[in-house]
Short mmCIF file of C-alpha atoms in Angstrom, two decimals:
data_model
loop_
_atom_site.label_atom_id
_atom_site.label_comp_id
_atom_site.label_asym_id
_atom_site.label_seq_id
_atom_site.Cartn_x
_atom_site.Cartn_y
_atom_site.Cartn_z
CA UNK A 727 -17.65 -37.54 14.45
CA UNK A 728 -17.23 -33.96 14.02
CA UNK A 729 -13.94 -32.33 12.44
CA UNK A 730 -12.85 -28.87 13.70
CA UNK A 731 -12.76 -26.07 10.89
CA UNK A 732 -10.68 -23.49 10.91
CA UNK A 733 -10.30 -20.43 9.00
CA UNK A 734 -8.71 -17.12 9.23
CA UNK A 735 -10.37 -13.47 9.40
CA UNK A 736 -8.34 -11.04 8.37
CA UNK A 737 -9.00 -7.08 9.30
CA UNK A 738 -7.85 -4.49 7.89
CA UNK A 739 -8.78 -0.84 9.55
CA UNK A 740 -10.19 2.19 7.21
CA UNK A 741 -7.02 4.07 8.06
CA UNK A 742 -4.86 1.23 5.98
CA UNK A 743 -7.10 2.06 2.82
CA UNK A 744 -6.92 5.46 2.87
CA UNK A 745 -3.07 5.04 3.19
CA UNK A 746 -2.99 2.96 0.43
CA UNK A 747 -5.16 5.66 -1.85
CA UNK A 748 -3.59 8.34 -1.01
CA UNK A 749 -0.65 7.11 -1.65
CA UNK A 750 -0.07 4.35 -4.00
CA UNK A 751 -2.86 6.11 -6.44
CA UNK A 752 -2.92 9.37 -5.97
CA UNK A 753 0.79 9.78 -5.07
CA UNK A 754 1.47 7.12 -8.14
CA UNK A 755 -0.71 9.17 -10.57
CA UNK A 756 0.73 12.63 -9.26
CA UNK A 757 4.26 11.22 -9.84
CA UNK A 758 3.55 9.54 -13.27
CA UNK A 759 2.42 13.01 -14.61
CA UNK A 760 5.23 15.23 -12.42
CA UNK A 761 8.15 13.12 -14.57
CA UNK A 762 6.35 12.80 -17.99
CA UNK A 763 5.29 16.18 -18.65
CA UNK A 764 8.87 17.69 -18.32
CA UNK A 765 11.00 14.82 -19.48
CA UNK A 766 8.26 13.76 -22.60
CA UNK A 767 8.95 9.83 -20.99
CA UNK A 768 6.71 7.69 -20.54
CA UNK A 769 8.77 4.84 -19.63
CA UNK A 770 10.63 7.54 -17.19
CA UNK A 771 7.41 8.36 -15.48
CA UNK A 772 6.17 4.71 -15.48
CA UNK A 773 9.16 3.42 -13.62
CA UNK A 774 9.05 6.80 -11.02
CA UNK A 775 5.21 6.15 -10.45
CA UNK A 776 6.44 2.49 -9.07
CA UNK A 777 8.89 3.36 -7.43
CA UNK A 778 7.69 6.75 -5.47
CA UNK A 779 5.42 5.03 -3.63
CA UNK A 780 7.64 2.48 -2.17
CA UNK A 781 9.87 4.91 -1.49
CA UNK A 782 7.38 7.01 0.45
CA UNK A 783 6.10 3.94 2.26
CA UNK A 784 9.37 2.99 3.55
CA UNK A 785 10.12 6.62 4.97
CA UNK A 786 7.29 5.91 6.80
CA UNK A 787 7.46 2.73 7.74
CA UNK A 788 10.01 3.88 10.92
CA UNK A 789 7.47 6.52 12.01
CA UNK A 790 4.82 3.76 13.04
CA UNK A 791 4.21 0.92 15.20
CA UNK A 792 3.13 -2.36 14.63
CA UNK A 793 -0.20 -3.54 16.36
CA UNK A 794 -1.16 -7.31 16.21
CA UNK A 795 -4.76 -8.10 16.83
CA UNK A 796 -5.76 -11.99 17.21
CA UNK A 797 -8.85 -13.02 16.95
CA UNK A 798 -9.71 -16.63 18.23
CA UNK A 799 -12.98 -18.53 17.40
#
């Protein structure tokens, strides 16, 4: 009696980790120092470095499509 295993392979493309880079740690840094510097806050720049990112992301979020790939085995 065999049982049937399944598991899940999940992709994701070089383009989505360059994204993420660019923009969650190098945007993230870039903003942390951008507020600190002038406003001598680091609780100011802490909370902007969070939330810049997400705010970029979402601006362009509308500009793409979504692609599904499914793989079967």
């Amino acid at each position: 009696m065999t049982t049937k295993q399944e598991f899940v392979v999940v992709v994701v493309p070089m383009s989505e980790i360059k994204k993420f880079i660019v923009i969650d740690i190098i945007g993230g840094t870039a903003l942390y120092y951008m507020i600190k510097l002038p406003l001598h806050s680091v609780m100011i720049g802490m909370f902007g470095s969070m939330i810049g990112p997400l705010l970029i992301r979402r601006s362009l979020r509308g500009r793409r499509s979504r692609k599904t790939y499914t793989v079967l085995f």
